[in-house]
mmCIF file of N, CA, C and O in Angstrom:
data_model
loop_
_atom_site.group_PDB
_atom_site.id
_atom_site.type_symbol
_atom_site.label_atom_id
_atom_site.label_comp_id
_atom_site.label_asym_id
_atom_site.label_seq_id
_atom_site.Cartn_x
_atom_site.Cartn_y
_atom_site.Cartn_z
ATOM 1 N N UNK A 1 -1.992 -150.668 -75.342
ATOM 2 C CA UNK A 1 -1.868 -151.238 -76.749
ATOM 3 C C UNK A 1 -2.957 -152.536 -77.030
ATOM 4 O O UNK A 1 -3.216 -152.512 -77.950
ATOM 5 N N UNK A 2 -3.346 -153.234 -75.842
ATOM 6 C CA UNK A 2 -4.119 -154.289 -76.138
ATOM 7 C C UNK A 2 -5.893 -153.639 -76.532
ATOM 8 O O UNK A 2 -6.215 -154.170 -77.142
ATOM 9 N N UNK A 3 -5.865 -152.543 -75.936
ATOM 10 C CA UNK A 3 -7.289 -152.112 -76.221
ATOM 11 C C UNK A 3 -7.290 -151.466 -77.757
ATOM 12 O O UNK A 3 -8.211 -151.821 -78.423
ATOM 13 N N UNK A 4 -5.867 -151.009 -78.097
ATOM 14 C CA UNK A 4 -5.980 -150.641 -79.365
ATOM 15 C C UNK A 4 -6.230 -151.881 -80.521
ATOM 16 O O UNK A 4 -6.984 -152.066 -81.489
ATOM 17 N N UNK A 5 -5.640 -153.389 -80.556
ATOM 18 C CA UNK A 5 -5.620 -154.635 -81.249
ATOM 19 C C UNK A 5 -7.082 -154.712 -80.812
ATOM 20 O O UNK A 5 -7.803 -155.296 -81.921
ATOM 21 N N UNK A 6 -7.784 -154.530 -79.553
ATOM 22 C CA UNK A 6 -8.869 -155.067 -79.874
ATOM 23 C C UNK A 6 -10.239 -154.117 -80.702
ATOM 24 O O UNK A 6 -11.105 -154.987 -81.186
ATOM 25 N N UNK A 7 -9.877 -152.877 -80.346
ATOM 26 C CA UNK A 7 -11.001 -152.140 -81.193
ATOM 27 C C UNK A 7 -10.999 -152.532 -82.878
ATOM 28 O O UNK A 7 -11.447 -152.506 -83.746
ATOM 29 N N UNK A 8 -9.278 -152.759 -83.190
ATOM 30 C CA UNK A 8 -9.587 -153.023 -84.940
ATOM 31 C C UNK A 8 -9.949 -154.406 -84.925
ATOM 32 O O UNK A 8 -10.531 -154.644 -86.048
ATOM 33 N N UNK A 9 -9.784 -155.631 -84.251
ATOM 34 C CA UNK A 9 -10.380 -156.819 -83.991
ATOM 35 C C UNK A 9 -11.834 -156.855 -83.987
ATOM 36 O O UNK A 9 -12.508 -157.278 -85.169
ATOM 37 N N UNK A 10 -12.578 -155.893 -83.287
ATOM 38 C CA UNK A 10 -13.951 -155.665 -83.324
ATOM 39 C C UNK A 10 -14.431 -155.161 -84.551
ATOM 40 O O UNK A 10 -15.229 -155.611 -85.220
ATOM 41 N N UNK A 11 -13.915 -154.005 -84.909
ATOM 42 C CA UNK A 11 -13.759 -153.749 -86.264
ATOM 43 C C UNK A 11 -13.841 -154.738 -87.667
ATOM 44 O O UNK A 11 -14.933 -154.701 -88.311
ATOM 45 N N UNK A 12 -12.905 -155.281 -87.355
ATOM 46 C CA UNK A 12 -12.610 -156.529 -88.569
ATOM 47 C C UNK A 12 -13.666 -157.623 -88.179
ATOM 48 O O UNK A 12 -14.132 -158.173 -89.711
ATOM 49 N N UNK A 13 -14.119 -157.921 -87.369
ATOM 50 C CA UNK A 13 -14.717 -158.851 -87.262
ATOM 51 C C UNK A 13 -16.449 -158.583 -87.454
ATOM 52 O O UNK A 13 -17.157 -158.960 -88.231
ATOM 53 N N UNK A 14 -16.731 -157.098 -87.558
ATOM 54 C CA UNK A 14 -17.813 -156.653 -87.845
ATOM 55 C C UNK A 14 -18.109 -156.496 -89.265
ATOM 56 O O UNK A 14 -18.921 -157.242 -89.971
ATOM 57 N N UNK A 15 -16.786 -156.445 -90.216
ATOM 58 C CA UNK A 15 -16.510 -156.286 -91.441
ATOM 59 C C UNK A 15 -16.933 -157.958 -92.416
ATOM 60 O O UNK A 15 -17.529 -158.127 -92.824
ATOM 61 N N UNK A 16 -16.308 -158.824 -90.985
ATOM 62 C CA UNK A 16 -16.273 -160.237 -91.541
ATOM 63 C C UNK A 16 -17.990 -160.794 -91.608
ATOM 64 O O UNK A 16 -18.119 -161.128 -92.587
ATOM 65 N N UNK A 17 -18.440 -160.240 -90.639
ATOM 66 C CA UNK A 17 -20.192 -160.833 -90.381
ATOM 67 C C UNK A 17 -20.711 -160.368 -91.556
ATOM 68 O O UNK A 17 -21.665 -161.013 -91.971
ATOM 69 N N UNK A 18 -20.469 -159.138 -91.806
ATOM 70 C CA UNK A 18 -21.131 -158.306 -92.635
ATOM 71 C C UNK A 18 -21.059 -158.737 -94.183
ATOM 72 O O UNK A 18 -22.074 -158.947 -94.851
ATOM 73 N N UNK A 19 -19.685 -159.228 -94.324
ATOM 74 C CA UNK A 19 -19.360 -159.735 -96.038
ATOM 75 C C UNK A 19 -20.228 -161.027 -96.134
ATOM 76 O O UNK A 19 -20.683 -161.362 -97.171
ATOM 77 N N UNK A 20 -20.195 -161.842 -94.669
ATOM 78 C CA UNK A 20 -20.719 -162.920 -94.914
ATOM 79 C C UNK A 20 -21.711 -163.213 -95.055
ATOM 80 O O UNK A 20 -22.102 -164.042 -96.093
ATOM 81 N N UNK A 21 -22.630 -162.262 -94.321
ATOM 82 C CA UNK A 21 -23.816 -162.567 -94.551
ATOM 83 C C UNK A 21 -24.508 -161.828 -95.559
ATOM 84 O O UNK A 21 -25.469 -162.300 -96.464
ATOM 85 N N UNK A 22 -23.755 -160.794 -96.230
ATOM 86 C CA UNK A 22 -24.591 -160.766 -97.187
ATOM 87 C C UNK A 22 -24.179 -161.049 -98.555
ATOM 88 O O UNK A 22 -24.432 -161.084 -99.725
ATOM 89 N N UNK A 23 -22.949 -161.974 -98.167
ATOM 90 C CA UNK A 23 -22.279 -162.426 -99.845
ATOM 91 C C UNK A 23 -23.039 -163.908 -99.695
ATOM 92 O O UNK A 23 -23.447 -164.600 -100.850
ATOM 93 N N UNK A 24 -23.635 -164.430 -98.596
ATOM 94 C CA UNK A 24 -24.131 -165.694 -98.479
ATOM 95 C C UNK A 24 -25.461 -165.861 -99.217
ATOM 96 O O UNK A 24 -26.116 -166.802 -99.941
ATOM 97 N N UNK A 25 -25.893 -164.675 -99.593
ATOM 98 C CA UNK A 25 -27.460 -164.713 -100.309
ATOM 99 C C UNK A 25 -27.347 -164.793 -101.733
ATOM 100 O O UNK A 25 -27.571 -165.725 -102.684
ATOM 101 N N UNK A 26 -25.914 -164.548 -102.451
ATOM 102 C CA UNK A 26 -25.569 -164.688 -104.033
ATOM 103 C C UNK A 26 -24.764 -165.661 -104.423
ATOM 104 O O UNK A 26 -24.896 -166.310 -105.522
ATOM 105 N N UNK A 27 -23.964 -166.337 -103.388
ATOM 106 C CA UNK A 27 -22.560 -166.986 -103.754
ATOM 107 C C UNK A 27 -22.524 -168.275 -102.623
ATOM 108 O O UNK A 27 -23.598 -168.452 -101.498
ATOM 109 N N UNK A 28 -22.006 -169.295 -102.916
ATOM 110 C CA UNK A 28 -21.740 -170.292 -102.103
ATOM 111 C C UNK A 28 -21.195 -170.088 -101.142
ATOM 112 O O UNK A 28 -20.446 -168.943 -100.773
ATOM 113 N N UNK A 29 -20.924 -171.266 -100.262
ATOM 114 C CA UNK A 29 -20.437 -171.020 -98.688
ATOM 115 C C UNK A 29 -19.173 -170.243 -98.905
ATOM 116 O O UNK A 29 -18.335 -170.002 -98.501
ATOM 117 N N UNK A 30 -18.143 -171.255 -99.912
ATOM 118 C CA UNK A 30 -17.004 -171.339 -99.791
ATOM 119 C C UNK A 30 -16.506 -169.610 -100.497
ATOM 120 O O UNK A 30 -15.321 -169.086 -100.041
ATOM 121 N N UNK A 31 -17.163 -169.207 -101.661
ATOM 122 C CA UNK A 31 -16.910 -168.168 -102.270
ATOM 123 C C UNK A 31 -17.091 -166.825 -100.717
ATOM 124 O O UNK A 31 -16.650 -166.221 -100.810
ATOM 125 N N UNK A 32 -17.925 -167.440 -100.002
ATOM 126 C CA UNK A 32 -18.803 -166.256 -99.054
ATOM 127 C C UNK A 32 -17.652 -166.268 -97.970
ATOM 128 O O UNK A 32 -17.013 -164.988 -97.717
ATOM 129 N N UNK A 33 -16.693 -167.241 -97.496
ATOM 130 C CA UNK A 33 -16.171 -166.954 -96.941
ATOM 131 C C UNK A 33 -14.662 -166.767 -97.001
ATOM 132 O O UNK A 33 -13.765 -165.834 -96.726
ATOM 133 N N UNK A 34 -14.272 -166.902 -98.549
ATOM 134 C CA UNK A 34 -13.219 -166.021 -99.222
ATOM 135 C C UNK A 34 -13.443 -164.421 -98.545
ATOM 136 O O UNK A 34 -12.154 -163.572 -98.681
ATOM 137 N N UNK A 35 -14.495 -164.360 -99.474
ATOM 138 C CA UNK A 35 -14.904 -162.707 -99.140
ATOM 139 C C UNK A 35 -14.848 -162.189 -98.211
ATOM 140 O O UNK A 35 -14.640 -161.227 -97.656
ATOM 141 N N UNK A 36 -15.208 -162.736 -97.171
ATOM 142 C CA UNK A 36 -15.404 -162.452 -95.739
ATOM 143 C C UNK A 36 -14.052 -162.541 -95.113
ATOM 144 O O UNK A 36 -13.759 -161.505 -94.342
ATOM 145 N N UNK A 37 -12.992 -163.135 -95.513
ATOM 146 C CA UNK A 37 -11.968 -163.319 -95.053
ATOM 147 C C UNK A 37 -11.271 -162.071 -95.491
ATOM 148 O O UNK A 37 -10.276 -161.357 -94.892
ATOM 149 N N UNK A 38 -11.179 -161.719 -96.960
ATOM 150 C CA UNK A 38 -10.590 -160.740 -97.510
ATOM 151 C C UNK A 38 -11.070 -159.396 -96.601
ATOM 152 O O UNK A 38 -10.345 -158.471 -96.861
ATOM 153 N N UNK A 39 -12.238 -159.273 -96.573
ATOM 154 C CA UNK A 39 -13.037 -157.938 -95.807
ATOM 155 C C UNK A 39 -12.445 -157.632 -94.442
ATOM 156 O O UNK A 39 -12.346 -156.969 -94.199
ATOM 157 N N UNK A 40 -12.353 -158.738 -93.764
ATOM 158 C CA UNK A 40 -11.663 -159.019 -92.269
ATOM 159 C C UNK A 40 -10.683 -158.489 -92.171
ATOM 160 O O UNK A 40 -10.062 -157.344 -91.365
ATOM 161 N N UNK A 41 -9.618 -158.740 -93.285
ATOM 162 C CA UNK A 41 -7.962 -158.110 -93.437
ATOM 163 C C UNK A 41 -8.039 -157.147 -93.569
ATOM 164 O O UNK A 41 -7.654 -156.235 -93.110
ATOM 165 N N UNK A 42 -8.842 -156.374 -94.558
ATOM 166 C CA UNK A 42 -9.042 -154.859 -95.073
ATOM 167 C C UNK A 42 -9.704 -154.148 -93.840
ATOM 168 O O UNK A 42 -9.454 -153.025 -93.811
ATOM 169 N N UNK A 43 -10.695 -154.519 -93.331
ATOM 170 C CA UNK A 43 -11.192 -153.688 -92.098
ATOM 171 C C UNK A 43 -10.225 -153.389 -91.114
ATOM 172 O O UNK A 43 -10.127 -152.385 -90.672
ATOM 173 N N UNK A 44 -9.337 -154.685 -90.610
ATOM 174 C CA UNK A 44 -8.390 -154.400 -89.843
ATOM 175 C C UNK A 44 -7.642 -153.372 -90.309
ATOM 176 O O UNK A 44 -6.767 -152.607 -89.350
ATOM 177 N N UNK A 45 -7.029 -153.628 -91.175
ATOM 178 C CA UNK A 45 -6.266 -152.304 -91.754
ATOM 179 C C UNK A 45 -6.376 -151.073 -91.795
ATOM 180 O O UNK A 45 -5.983 -150.004 -91.428
ATOM 181 N N UNK A 46 -8.075 -150.817 -92.085
ATOM 182 C CA UNK A 46 -8.137 -149.493 -92.560
ATOM 183 C C UNK A 46 -8.779 -148.811 -90.683
ATOM 184 O O UNK A 46 -8.540 -147.877 -90.360
ATOM 185 N N UNK A 47 -8.785 -149.840 -89.827
ATOM 186 C CA UNK A 47 -9.280 -149.854 -88.250
ATOM 187 C C UNK A 47 -7.885 -148.904 -87.957
ATOM 188 O O UNK A 47 -7.622 -148.068 -87.430
ATOM 189 N N UNK A 48 -6.445 -149.518 -87.964
ATOM 190 C CA UNK A 48 -5.523 -149.477 -87.917
ATOM 191 C C UNK A 48 -5.210 -147.895 -88.485
ATOM 192 O O UNK A 48 -4.691 -146.987 -87.697
ATOM 193 N N UNK A 49 -5.196 -147.617 -89.866
ATOM 194 C CA UNK A 49 -4.938 -146.682 -90.420
ATOM 195 C C UNK A 49 -5.964 -145.416 -89.580
ATOM 196 O O UNK A 49 -5.280 -144.289 -89.548
ATOM 197 N N UNK A 50 -7.106 -145.649 -89.389
ATOM 198 C CA UNK A 50 -8.144 -144.682 -89.077
ATOM 199 C C UNK A 50 -7.411 -144.171 -87.516
ATOM 200 O O UNK A 50 -7.109 -143.135 -87.041
ATOM 201 N N UNK A 51 -7.078 -145.149 -86.682
ATOM 202 C CA UNK A 51 -6.773 -144.924 -85.834
ATOM 203 C C UNK A 51 -5.286 -144.406 -85.425
ATOM 204 O O UNK A 51 -5.260 -143.186 -84.658
ATOM 205 N N UNK A 52 -4.432 -144.262 -86.221
ATOM 206 C CA UNK A 52 -3.260 -143.965 -86.721
ATOM 207 C C UNK A 52 -3.394 -142.350 -86.645
ATOM 208 O O UNK A 52 -2.873 -141.307 -86.329
ATOM 209 N N UNK A 53 -4.632 -141.924 -87.908
ATOM 210 C CA UNK A 53 -4.185 -140.756 -87.926
ATOM 211 C C UNK A 53 -4.980 -139.931 -87.064
ATOM 212 O O UNK A 53 -5.070 -138.944 -86.738
ATOM 213 N N UNK A 54 -6.380 -140.521 -86.411
ATOM 214 C CA UNK A 54 -6.449 -140.001 -84.917
ATOM 215 C C UNK A 54 -5.904 -139.356 -84.271
ATOM 216 O O UNK A 54 -5.837 -138.543 -83.383
ATOM 217 N N UNK A 55 -4.928 -140.623 -83.518
ATOM 218 C CA UNK A 55 -3.947 -140.318 -83.141
ATOM 219 C C UNK A 55 -3.010 -138.987 -83.338
ATOM 220 O O UNK A 55 -2.726 -138.401 -82.395
ATOM 221 N N UNK A 56 -2.533 -138.896 -84.348
ATOM 222 C CA UNK A 56 -1.880 -137.602 -85.009
ATOM 223 C C UNK A 56 -2.835 -136.694 -85.012
ATOM 224 O O UNK A 56 -2.019 -135.252 -84.533
ATOM 225 N N UNK A 57 -3.934 -136.485 -85.064
ATOM 226 C CA UNK A 57 -4.744 -135.581 -84.815
ATOM 227 C C UNK A 57 -4.650 -134.690 -83.485
ATOM 228 O O UNK A 57 -4.970 -133.855 -82.919
ATOM 229 N N UNK A 58 -5.186 -135.559 -82.644
ATOM 230 C CA UNK A 58 -5.237 -135.398 -81.213
ATOM 231 C C UNK A 58 -4.282 -135.226 -80.683
ATOM 232 O O UNK A 58 -4.054 -134.270 -79.766
ATOM 233 N N UNK A 59 -3.000 -135.395 -80.915
ATOM 234 C CA UNK A 59 -1.599 -135.123 -80.045
ATOM 235 C C UNK A 59 -1.434 -133.699 -80.810
ATOM 236 O O UNK A 59 -0.826 -133.034 -79.884
ATOM 237 N N UNK A 60 -1.881 -133.240 -82.041
ATOM 238 C CA UNK A 60 -1.446 -131.574 -82.218
ATOM 239 C C UNK A 60 -2.231 -130.713 -81.383
ATOM 240 O O UNK A 60 -2.008 -129.847 -81.001
ATOM 241 N N UNK A 61 -3.435 -131.198 -81.206
ATOM 242 C CA UNK A 61 -4.645 -130.407 -80.600
ATOM 243 C C UNK A 61 -4.151 -130.933 -78.760
ATOM 244 O O UNK A 61 -4.646 -129.633 -78.174
ATOM 245 N N UNK A 62 -3.352 -131.382 -78.016
ATOM 246 C CA UNK A 62 -3.203 -131.588 -77.275
ATOM 247 C C UNK A 62 -2.049 -131.321 -76.510
ATOM 248 O O UNK A 62 -0.955 -132.190 -76.298
ATOM 249 N N UNK A 63 -1.084 -130.000 -77.421
ATOM 250 C CA UNK A 63 0.346 -129.673 -77.102
ATOM 251 C C UNK A 63 0.785 -129.491 -75.387
ATOM 252 O O UNK A 63 -0.284 -128.821 -74.909
ATOM 253 N N UNK A 64 1.551 -129.807 -74.832
ATOM 254 C CA UNK A 64 1.642 -129.145 -73.819
ATOM 255 C C UNK A 64 1.943 -127.628 -73.307
ATOM 256 O O UNK A 64 2.258 -127.285 -74.484
ATOM 257 N N UNK A 65 1.614 -126.897 -72.527
ATOM 258 C CA UNK A 65 1.839 -125.661 -72.616
ATOM 259 C C UNK A 65 3.001 -124.946 -72.784
ATOM 260 O O UNK A 65 3.316 -124.329 -73.569
ATOM 261 N N UNK A 66 4.081 -125.842 -72.297
ATOM 262 C CA UNK A 66 5.498 -125.612 -72.790
ATOM 263 C C UNK A 66 6.263 -125.240 -74.431
ATOM 264 O O UNK A 66 6.233 -124.491 -74.848
ATOM 265 N N UNK A 67 5.257 -126.441 -74.955
ATOM 266 C CA UNK A 67 5.318 -126.535 -76.643
ATOM 267 C C UNK A 67 4.744 -125.206 -77.020
ATOM 268 O O UNK A 67 5.199 -124.874 -78.103
ATOM 269 N N UNK A 68 3.544 -124.941 -76.916
ATOM 270 C CA UNK A 68 2.719 -123.552 -77.119
ATOM 271 C C UNK A 68 3.423 -122.830 -77.172
ATOM 272 O O UNK A 68 3.258 -121.759 -77.778
ATOM 273 N N UNK A 69 4.057 -122.366 -75.593
ATOM 274 C CA UNK A 69 4.862 -121.281 -75.872
ATOM 275 C C UNK A 69 5.844 -120.706 -76.390
ATOM 276 O O UNK A 69 6.361 -119.760 -77.074
ATOM 277 N N UNK A 70 6.547 -121.924 -76.451
ATOM 278 C CA UNK A 70 8.040 -122.106 -77.431
ATOM 279 C C UNK A 70 7.576 -121.413 -79.029
ATOM 280 O O UNK A 70 8.217 -121.191 -79.322
ATOM 281 N N UNK A 71 6.149 -121.958 -79.426
ATOM 282 C CA UNK A 71 5.764 -121.882 -80.665
ATOM 283 C C UNK A 71 5.383 -120.108 -81.028
ATOM 284 O O UNK A 71 5.719 -119.444 -81.638
ATOM 285 N N UNK A 72 5.031 -120.266 -79.865
ATOM 286 C CA UNK A 72 4.401 -118.145 -79.982
ATOM 287 C C UNK A 72 5.562 -117.367 -79.694
ATOM 288 O O UNK A 72 5.432 -116.310 -80.387
ATOM 289 N N UNK A 73 6.357 -117.912 -78.818
ATOM 290 C CA UNK A 73 7.663 -116.696 -78.799
ATOM 291 C C UNK A 73 8.249 -116.504 -79.969
ATOM 292 O O UNK A 73 9.004 -115.504 -80.162
ATOM 293 N N UNK A 74 8.419 -117.689 -80.760
ATOM 294 C CA UNK A 74 9.540 -118.135 -81.897
ATOM 295 C C UNK A 74 8.539 -116.921 -83.153
ATOM 296 O O UNK A 74 9.374 -116.275 -83.692
ATOM 297 N N UNK A 75 7.030 -116.984 -82.902
ATOM 298 C CA UNK A 75 6.499 -116.347 -83.916
ATOM 299 C C UNK A 75 6.845 -114.720 -83.562
ATOM 300 O O UNK A 75 6.931 -113.450 -84.405
ATOM 301 N N UNK A 76 6.701 -114.189 -82.193
ATOM 302 C CA UNK A 76 6.821 -112.922 -81.760
ATOM 303 C C UNK A 76 8.273 -112.361 -82.025
ATOM 304 O O UNK A 76 8.574 -111.148 -82.335
ATOM 305 N N UNK A 77 9.309 -113.587 -81.893
ATOM 306 C CA UNK A 77 10.640 -113.128 -82.217
ATOM 307 C C UNK A 77 10.512 -112.773 -83.875
ATOM 308 O O UNK A 77 11.368 -111.559 -84.021
ATOM 309 N N UNK A 78 10.126 -113.445 -84.581
ATOM 310 C CA UNK A 78 10.278 -113.236 -85.822
ATOM 311 C C UNK A 78 9.314 -111.785 -86.405
ATOM 312 O O UNK A 78 9.660 -111.047 -87.489
ATOM 313 N N UNK A 79 8.288 -111.337 -85.661
ATOM 314 C CA UNK A 79 7.469 -110.209 -86.140
ATOM 315 C C UNK A 79 8.648 -108.871 -85.648
ATOM 316 O O UNK A 79 8.427 -108.306 -86.166
ATOM 317 N N UNK A 80 9.076 -109.249 -84.304
ATOM 318 C CA UNK A 80 9.896 -108.082 -83.765
ATOM 319 C C UNK A 80 11.100 -107.970 -84.775
ATOM 320 O O UNK A 80 11.742 -106.582 -84.958
ATOM 321 N N UNK A 81 11.427 -108.701 -85.491
ATOM 322 C CA UNK A 81 12.826 -108.654 -86.036
ATOM 323 C C UNK A 81 12.189 -107.977 -87.631
ATOM 324 O O UNK A 81 13.295 -107.328 -88.043
ATOM 325 N N UNK A 82 11.146 -108.260 -88.350
ATOM 326 C CA UNK A 82 10.583 -107.719 -89.330
ATOM 327 C C UNK A 82 10.103 -106.293 -89.103
ATOM 328 O O UNK A 82 10.518 -105.236 -90.008
ATOM 329 N N UNK A 83 9.683 -106.141 -87.857
ATOM 330 C CA UNK A 83 9.666 -104.457 -87.207
ATOM 331 C C UNK A 83 10.818 -103.686 -87.089
ATOM 332 O O UNK A 83 10.889 -102.550 -87.678
ATOM 333 N N UNK A 84 12.031 -104.429 -87.203
ATOM 334 C CA UNK A 84 12.830 -103.281 -86.930
ATOM 335 C C UNK A 84 13.979 -103.339 -88.053
ATOM 336 O O UNK A 84 14.967 -102.411 -88.257
ATOM 337 N N UNK A 85 13.506 -103.995 -89.193
ATOM 338 C CA UNK A 85 14.322 -104.130 -90.237
ATOM 339 C C UNK A 85 14.225 -102.781 -91.364
ATOM 340 O O UNK A 85 13.288 -102.740 -91.129
ATOM 341 N N UNK A 86 15.615 -102.201 -91.266
ATOM 342 C CA UNK A 86 15.084 -101.022 -91.979
ATOM 343 C C UNK A 86 14.865 -100.727 -93.329
ATOM 344 O O UNK A 86 14.268 -100.284 -93.887
ATOM 345 N N UNK A 87 15.301 -102.044 -94.233
ATOM 346 C CA UNK A 87 14.457 -102.492 -95.765
ATOM 347 C C UNK A 87 13.089 -102.256 -95.479
ATOM 348 O O UNK A 87 12.648 -101.668 -96.580
ATOM 349 N N UNK A 88 12.548 -102.556 -94.622
ATOM 350 C CA UNK A 88 10.921 -103.103 -94.646
ATOM 351 C C UNK A 88 10.436 -101.525 -94.431
ATOM 352 O O UNK A 88 9.600 -101.382 -94.884
ATOM 353 N N UNK A 89 11.173 -100.718 -93.767
ATOM 354 C CA UNK A 89 10.216 -99.510 -93.267
ATOM 355 C C UNK A 89 10.631 -98.583 -94.624
ATOM 356 O O UNK A 89 9.637 -97.712 -94.582
ATOM 357 N N UNK A 90 11.571 -98.846 -95.089
ATOM 358 C CA UNK A 90 12.419 -97.974 -95.943
ATOM 359 C C UNK A 90 11.151 -98.544 -97.563
ATOM 360 O O UNK A 90 10.566 -97.420 -98.037
ATOM 361 N N UNK A 91 10.385 -99.629 -98.019
ATOM 362 C CA UNK A 91 10.019 -99.921 -98.925
ATOM 363 C C UNK A 91 8.326 -99.892 -98.212
ATOM 364 O O UNK A 91 7.948 -99.135 -99.050
ATOM 365 N N UNK A 92 8.148 -99.366 -96.960
ATOM 366 C CA UNK A 92 6.779 -98.818 -96.622
ATOM 367 C C UNK A 92 6.536 -98.002 -97.052
ATOM 368 O O UNK A 92 5.143 -97.004 -97.222
ATOM 369 N N UNK A 93 7.552 -97.101 -96.413
ATOM 370 C CA UNK A 93 7.529 -95.373 -96.935
ATOM 371 C C UNK A 93 7.234 -95.327 -98.201
ATOM 372 O O UNK A 93 6.666 -94.172 -98.667
ATOM 373 N N UNK A 94 8.254 -95.813 -99.032
ATOM 374 C CA UNK A 94 8.022 -95.672 -100.281
ATOM 375 C C UNK A 94 6.714 -95.803 -101.104
ATOM 376 O O UNK A 94 6.091 -95.072 -101.745
ATOM 377 N N UNK A 95 6.079 -97.067 -100.359
ATOM 378 C CA UNK A 95 4.907 -97.809 -101.026
ATOM 379 C C UNK A 95 3.669 -96.185 -100.800
ATOM 380 O O UNK A 95 2.878 -95.807 -101.452
ATOM 381 N N UNK A 96 3.996 -95.511 -99.636
ATOM 382 C CA UNK A 96 3.083 -94.646 -99.081
ATOM 383 C C UNK A 96 3.244 -93.215 -99.672
ATOM 384 O O UNK A 96 2.010 -93.046 -100.019
ATOM 385 N N UNK A 97 4.438 -93.434 -99.947
ATOM 386 C CA UNK A 97 4.601 -91.904 -100.659
ATOM 387 C C UNK A 97 4.089 -92.333 -102.353
ATOM 388 O O UNK A 97 3.422 -90.999 -102.582
ATOM 389 N N UNK A 98 3.692 -93.504 -103.027
ATOM 390 C CA UNK A 98 3.938 -94.018 -104.805
ATOM 391 C C UNK A 98 1.881 -93.455 -104.165
ATOM 392 O O UNK A 98 1.563 -93.024 -104.791
ATOM 393 N N UNK A 99 1.418 -94.299 -102.995
ATOM 394 C CA UNK A 99 -0.075 -94.193 -102.804
ATOM 395 C C UNK A 99 -0.791 -92.872 -102.942
ATOM 396 O O UNK A 99 -1.547 -92.591 -103.052
ATOM 397 N N UNK A 100 0.133 -92.048 -101.956
ATOM 398 C CA UNK A 100 -0.260 -90.518 -101.814
ATOM 399 C C UNK A 100 -0.308 -89.618 -103.318
ATOM 400 O O UNK A 100 -0.630 -88.580 -103.003
ATOM 401 N N UNK A 101 0.392 -89.882 -104.201
ATOM 402 C CA UNK A 101 0.565 -89.205 -105.266
ATOM 403 C C UNK A 101 -0.578 -89.078 -106.066
ATOM 404 O O UNK A 101 -1.162 -90.234 -106.492
ATOM 405 N N UNK A 102 -1.022 -88.175 -106.310
ATOM 406 C CA UNK A 102 -2.315 -88.075 -106.841
ATOM 407 C C UNK A 102 -2.389 -86.928 -108.187
ATOM 408 O O UNK A 102 -1.908 -86.011 -107.815
#
């Protein structure tokens, strides 16, 4: 938990410093500090959102073997049901007959 806050804080401090130094060239110190504080806030929130998105992406790619087996077995069960469906067999036979008529 502390590591996550540290990364967000470092990213926000970097945004604060960058905004402050770039803004000091054209604005007064007061205006530059206000803009840098605004940049700090937005950079902190942005870092939090990026880390949240990467967490969810990483979580989906690193499923446990039990979870992946359950997903595959569910798909295989659905395929078996469609293969045994007599309506599907009849429809495929009808389509084959129609395609073979010339």
